[in-house]
């Protein structure tokens, strides 16, 4: 079996596994506050996956990393920045207009995918750090008032989900390098990420719940 086929198989398996876990997590995600380690972990895995704009941003980051072909470190940077965002959410400090920032960063990721140009390390670091920070801040709102154990479990689940989705989408992008329809696929992916950002913007404006 070729390396590219192994990449596709492994990446697809990761995506399916995360999706299945998120489906199991949905009842827990609907709770107002995680109270146990299991609830916290399941929410950390499930919440970013069942939220269309958070999911789009994580997959989009992986695609950008795959286009640049510079390893998975930027994916981890996004995940760590998201954890910082969660910490800010639980601190006395606020990020004003976080919904608008979530929408903006998601749309920017979509535009960058459409451009199909490898990002410089400096630009990538800024985009991924800002995106991870505001998405993590938004995702951390469910933890306000939670105990330490479910918070730690949530952060662990969040890091697992983000890393798995980012690495999988990166691997699929790399595996599709010689695919004749790669340009079309990237265009579709970029448009979908932008649409997800648009949905976030509409929600931030209070036009939908």
GROMACS .gro file of C-alpha atoms in nm:
model
  209
    1UNK     CA    1   0.000   0.000   0.000
    2UNK     CA    2   0.137   0.342  -0.098
    3UNK     CA    3   0.210   0.614   0.155
    4UNK     CA    4  -0.065   0.836   0.012
    5UNK     CA    5  -0.322   0.557   0.049
    6UNK     CA    6  -0.214   0.498   0.407
    7UNK     CA    7  -0.250   0.874   0.470
    8UNK     CA    8  -0.601   0.873   0.327
    9UNK     CA    9  -0.703   0.564   0.523
   10UNK     CA   10  -0.561   0.685   0.854
   11UNK     CA   11  -0.694   1.038   0.811
   12UNK     CA   12  -1.041   0.920   0.716
   13UNK     CA   13  -1.041   0.685   1.014
   14UNK     CA   14  -0.949   0.968   1.249
   15UNK     CA   15  -1.225   1.190   1.112
   16UNK     CA   16  -1.484   0.913   1.147
   17UNK     CA   17  -1.367   0.833   1.501
   18UNK     CA   18  -1.387   1.196   1.614
   19UNK     CA   19  -1.729   1.233   1.452
   20UNK     CA   20  -1.860   0.922   1.629
   21UNK     CA   21  -1.727   1.041   1.964
   22UNK     CA   22  -1.889   1.379   1.905
   23UNK     CA   23  -2.222   1.208   1.836
   24UNK     CA   24  -2.195   1.025   2.167
   25UNK     CA   25  -2.096   1.351   2.330
   26UNK     CA   26  -2.394   1.549   2.206
   27UNK     CA   27  -2.622   1.466   2.503
   28UNK     CA   28  -2.344   1.574   2.740
   29UNK     CA   29  -2.278   1.888   2.538
   30UNK     CA   30  -2.638   1.989   2.585
   31UNK     CA   31  -2.594   1.997   2.963
   32UNK     CA   32  -2.542   2.344   3.102
   33UNK     CA   33  -2.230   2.257   3.301
   34UNK     CA   34  -1.996   1.953   3.303
   35UNK     CA   35  -1.982   1.800   3.649
   36UNK     CA   36  -1.754   1.496   3.604
   37UNK     CA   37  -1.432   1.412   3.422
   38UNK     CA   38  -1.626   1.211   3.162
   39UNK     CA   39  -1.873   1.492   3.094
   40UNK     CA   40  -1.593   1.745   3.065
   41UNK     CA   41  -1.393   1.530   2.824
   42UNK     CA   42  -1.694   1.446   2.608
   43UNK     CA   43  -1.791   1.812   2.588
   44UNK     CA   44  -1.434   1.906   2.499
   45UNK     CA   45  -1.437   1.658   2.210
   46UNK     CA   46  -1.795   1.710   2.101
   47UNK     CA   47  -1.868   2.080   2.130
   48UNK     CA   48  -1.614   2.205   1.871
   49UNK     CA   49  -1.716   1.930   1.629
   50UNK     CA   50  -2.093   1.986   1.634
   51UNK     CA   51  -2.048   2.362   1.604
   52UNK     CA   52  -2.017   2.434   1.231
   53UNK     CA   53  -1.786   2.735   1.250
   54UNK     CA   54  -1.550   2.586   1.506
   55UNK     CA   55  -1.535   2.265   1.301
   56UNK     CA   56  -1.474   2.461   0.981
   57UNK     CA   57  -1.193   2.660   1.141
   58UNK     CA   58  -1.016   2.347   1.271
   59UNK     CA   59  -1.039   2.168   0.938
   60UNK     CA   60  -0.939   2.488   0.756
   61UNK     CA   61  -0.627   2.524   0.969
   62UNK     CA   62  -0.530   2.167   0.881
   63UNK     CA   63  -0.581   2.237   0.510
   64UNK     CA   64  -0.362   2.549   0.529
   65UNK     CA   65  -0.090   2.350   0.704
   66UNK     CA   66  -0.117   2.085   0.432
   67UNK     CA   67  -0.085   2.349   0.158
   68UNK     CA   68   0.227   2.489   0.326
   69UNK     CA   69   0.363   2.135   0.389
   70UNK     CA   70   0.563   2.248   0.693
   71UNK     CA   71   0.462   1.984   0.947
   72UNK     CA   72   0.189   1.973   1.210
   73UNK     CA   73   0.341   2.218   1.459
   74UNK     CA   74   0.101   2.498   1.349
   75UNK     CA   75  -0.193   2.267   1.426
   76UNK     CA   76  -0.060   2.221   1.779
   77UNK     CA   77  -0.008   2.597   1.805
   78UNK     CA   78  -0.374   2.655   1.722
   79UNK     CA   79  -0.475   2.402   1.989
   80UNK     CA   80  -0.253   2.559   2.253
   81UNK     CA   81  -0.381   2.906   2.167
   82UNK     CA   82  -0.735   2.774   2.210
   83UNK     CA   83  -0.645   2.654   2.559
   84UNK     CA   84  -0.520   3.004   2.640
   85UNK     CA   85  -0.855   3.132   2.513
   86UNK     CA   86  -1.036   2.896   2.749
   87UNK     CA   87  -0.821   3.024   3.036
   88UNK     CA   88  -0.909   3.385   2.949
   89UNK     CA   89  -1.279   3.291   2.944
   90UNK     CA   90  -1.245   3.159   3.300
   91UNK     CA   91  -1.046   3.462   3.416
   92UNK     CA   92  -1.179   3.807   3.513
   93UNK     CA   93  -1.079   3.932   3.168
   94UNK     CA   94  -1.301   3.945   2.860
   95UNK     CA   95  -1.255   3.947   2.484
   96UNK     CA   96  -1.518   4.194   2.361
   97UNK     CA   97  -1.704   4.097   2.046
   98UNK     CA   98  -1.576   3.741   2.053
   99UNK     CA   99  -1.856   3.622   1.824
  100UNK     CA  100  -1.749   3.870   1.557
  101UNK     CA  101  -1.386   3.765   1.594
  102UNK     CA  102  -1.480   3.397   1.560
  103UNK     CA  103  -1.667   3.480   1.240
  104UNK     CA  104  -1.386   3.698   1.104
  105UNK     CA  105  -1.107   3.448   1.171
  106UNK     CA  106  -1.311   3.166   1.018
  107UNK     CA  107  -1.375   3.368   0.702
  108UNK     CA  108  -1.007   3.467   0.682
  109UNK     CA  109  -0.910   3.099   0.697
  110UNK     CA  110  -1.153   3.032   0.411
  111UNK     CA  111  -1.005   3.314   0.201
  112UNK     CA  112  -0.652   3.185   0.260
  113UNK     CA  113  -0.758   2.839   0.143
  114UNK     CA  114  -0.904   2.991  -0.174
  115UNK     CA  115  -0.576   3.174  -0.240
  116UNK     CA  116  -0.393   2.838  -0.218
  117UNK     CA  117  -0.066   3.008  -0.132
  118UNK     CA  118   0.165   2.869   0.140
  119UNK     CA  119   0.172   3.103   0.438
  120UNK     CA  120   0.500   3.236   0.571
  121UNK     CA  121   0.579   3.112   0.923
  122UNK     CA  122   0.522   3.462   1.064
  123UNK     CA  123   0.182   3.510   0.900
  124UNK     CA  124   0.077   3.156   0.986
  125UNK     CA  125   0.173   3.206   1.351
  126UNK     CA  126  -0.034   3.524   1.376
  127UNK     CA  127  -0.340   3.379   1.201
  128UNK     CA  128  -0.336   3.052   1.393
  129UNK     CA  129  -0.270   3.216   1.729
  130UNK     CA  130  -0.551   3.471   1.692
  131UNK     CA  131  -0.793   3.213   1.554
  132UNK     CA  132  -0.713   2.962   1.826
  133UNK     CA  133  -0.743   3.225   2.097
  134UNK     CA  134  -1.088   3.354   2.000
  135UNK     CA  135  -1.229   3.009   1.920
  136UNK     CA  136  -1.100   2.874   2.251
  137UNK     CA  137  -1.248   3.172   2.433
  138UNK     CA  138  -1.586   3.107   2.272
  139UNK     CA  139  -1.573   2.734   2.344
  140UNK     CA  140  -1.477   2.798   2.706
  141UNK     CA  141  -1.805   2.969   2.790
  142UNK     CA  142  -1.964   2.635   2.881
  143UNK     CA  143  -1.712   2.598   3.165
  144UNK     CA  144  -1.799   2.911   3.362
  145UNK     CA  145  -1.874   2.791   3.715
  146UNK     CA  146  -1.737   2.437   3.660
  147UNK     CA  147  -1.501   2.260   3.900
  148UNK     CA  148  -1.134   2.200   3.825
  149UNK     CA  149  -1.164   1.832   3.724
  150UNK     CA  150  -1.422   1.877   3.445
  151UNK     CA  151  -1.235   2.187   3.328
  152UNK     CA  152  -0.911   1.992   3.289
  153UNK     CA  153  -1.098   1.709   3.118
  154UNK     CA  154  -1.266   1.956   2.881
  155UNK     CA  155  -0.932   2.110   2.787
  156UNK     CA  156  -0.788   1.763   2.722
  157UNK     CA  157  -1.084   1.668   2.504
  158UNK     CA  158  -1.064   1.997   2.318
  159UNK     CA  159  -0.695   1.947   2.243
  160UNK     CA  160  -0.758   1.589   2.126
  161UNK     CA  161  -1.040   1.693   1.891
  162UNK     CA  162  -0.857   1.992   1.747
  163UNK     CA  163  -0.533   1.804   1.695
  164UNK     CA  164  -0.704   1.501   1.540
  165UNK     CA  165  -0.912   1.708   1.299
  166UNK     CA  166  -0.624   1.938   1.209
  167UNK     CA  167  -0.375   1.657   1.150
  168UNK     CA  168  -0.629   1.451   0.954
  169UNK     CA  169  -0.726   1.738   0.723
  170UNK     CA  170  -0.358   1.826   0.680
  171UNK     CA  171  -0.277   1.466   0.585
  172UNK     CA  172  -0.566   1.451   0.339
  173UNK     CA  173  -0.450   1.776   0.178
  174UNK     CA  174  -0.096   1.642   0.145
  175UNK     CA  175  -0.226   1.313   0.007
  176UNK     CA  176  -0.428   1.499  -0.257
  177UNK     CA  177  -0.126   1.691  -0.388
  178UNK     CA  178  -0.121   1.498  -0.717
  179UNK     CA  179  -0.497   1.461  -0.742
  180UNK     CA  180  -0.623   1.620  -1.067
  181UNK     CA  181  -0.921   1.776  -0.891
  182UNK     CA  182  -0.718   1.919  -0.601
  183UNK     CA  183  -0.772   2.279  -0.709
  184UNK     CA  184  -1.148   2.231  -0.727
  185UNK     CA  185  -1.154   2.051  -0.392
  186UNK     CA  186  -0.961   2.332  -0.225
  187UNK     CA  187  -1.192   2.590  -0.379
  188UNK     CA  188  -1.497   2.406  -0.245
  189UNK     CA  189  -1.334   2.367   0.097
  190UNK     CA  190  -1.244   2.737   0.111
  191UNK     CA  191  -1.598   2.838   0.015
  192UNK     CA  192  -1.750   2.610   0.279
  193UNK     CA  193  -1.522   2.753   0.549
  194UNK     CA  194  -1.618   3.104   0.441
  195UNK     CA  195  -1.987   3.013   0.454
  196UNK     CA  196  -1.937   2.877   0.807
  197UNK     CA  197  -1.777   3.207   0.901
  198UNK     CA  198  -2.074   3.387   0.749
  199UNK     CA  199  -2.310   3.179   0.963
  200UNK     CA  200  -2.105   3.277   1.268
  201UNK     CA  201  -2.129   3.644   1.167
  202UNK     CA  202  -2.508   3.621   1.129
  203UNK     CA  203  -2.533   3.453   1.469
  204UNK     CA  204  -2.305   3.714   1.627
  205UNK     CA  205  -2.532   3.985   1.487
  206UNK     CA  206  -2.826   3.820   1.661
  207UNK     CA  207  -3.012   3.739   1.341
  208UNK     CA  208  -3.025   3.367   1.424
  209UNK     CA  209  -3.009   3.181   1.757
   0.00000   0.00000   0.00000
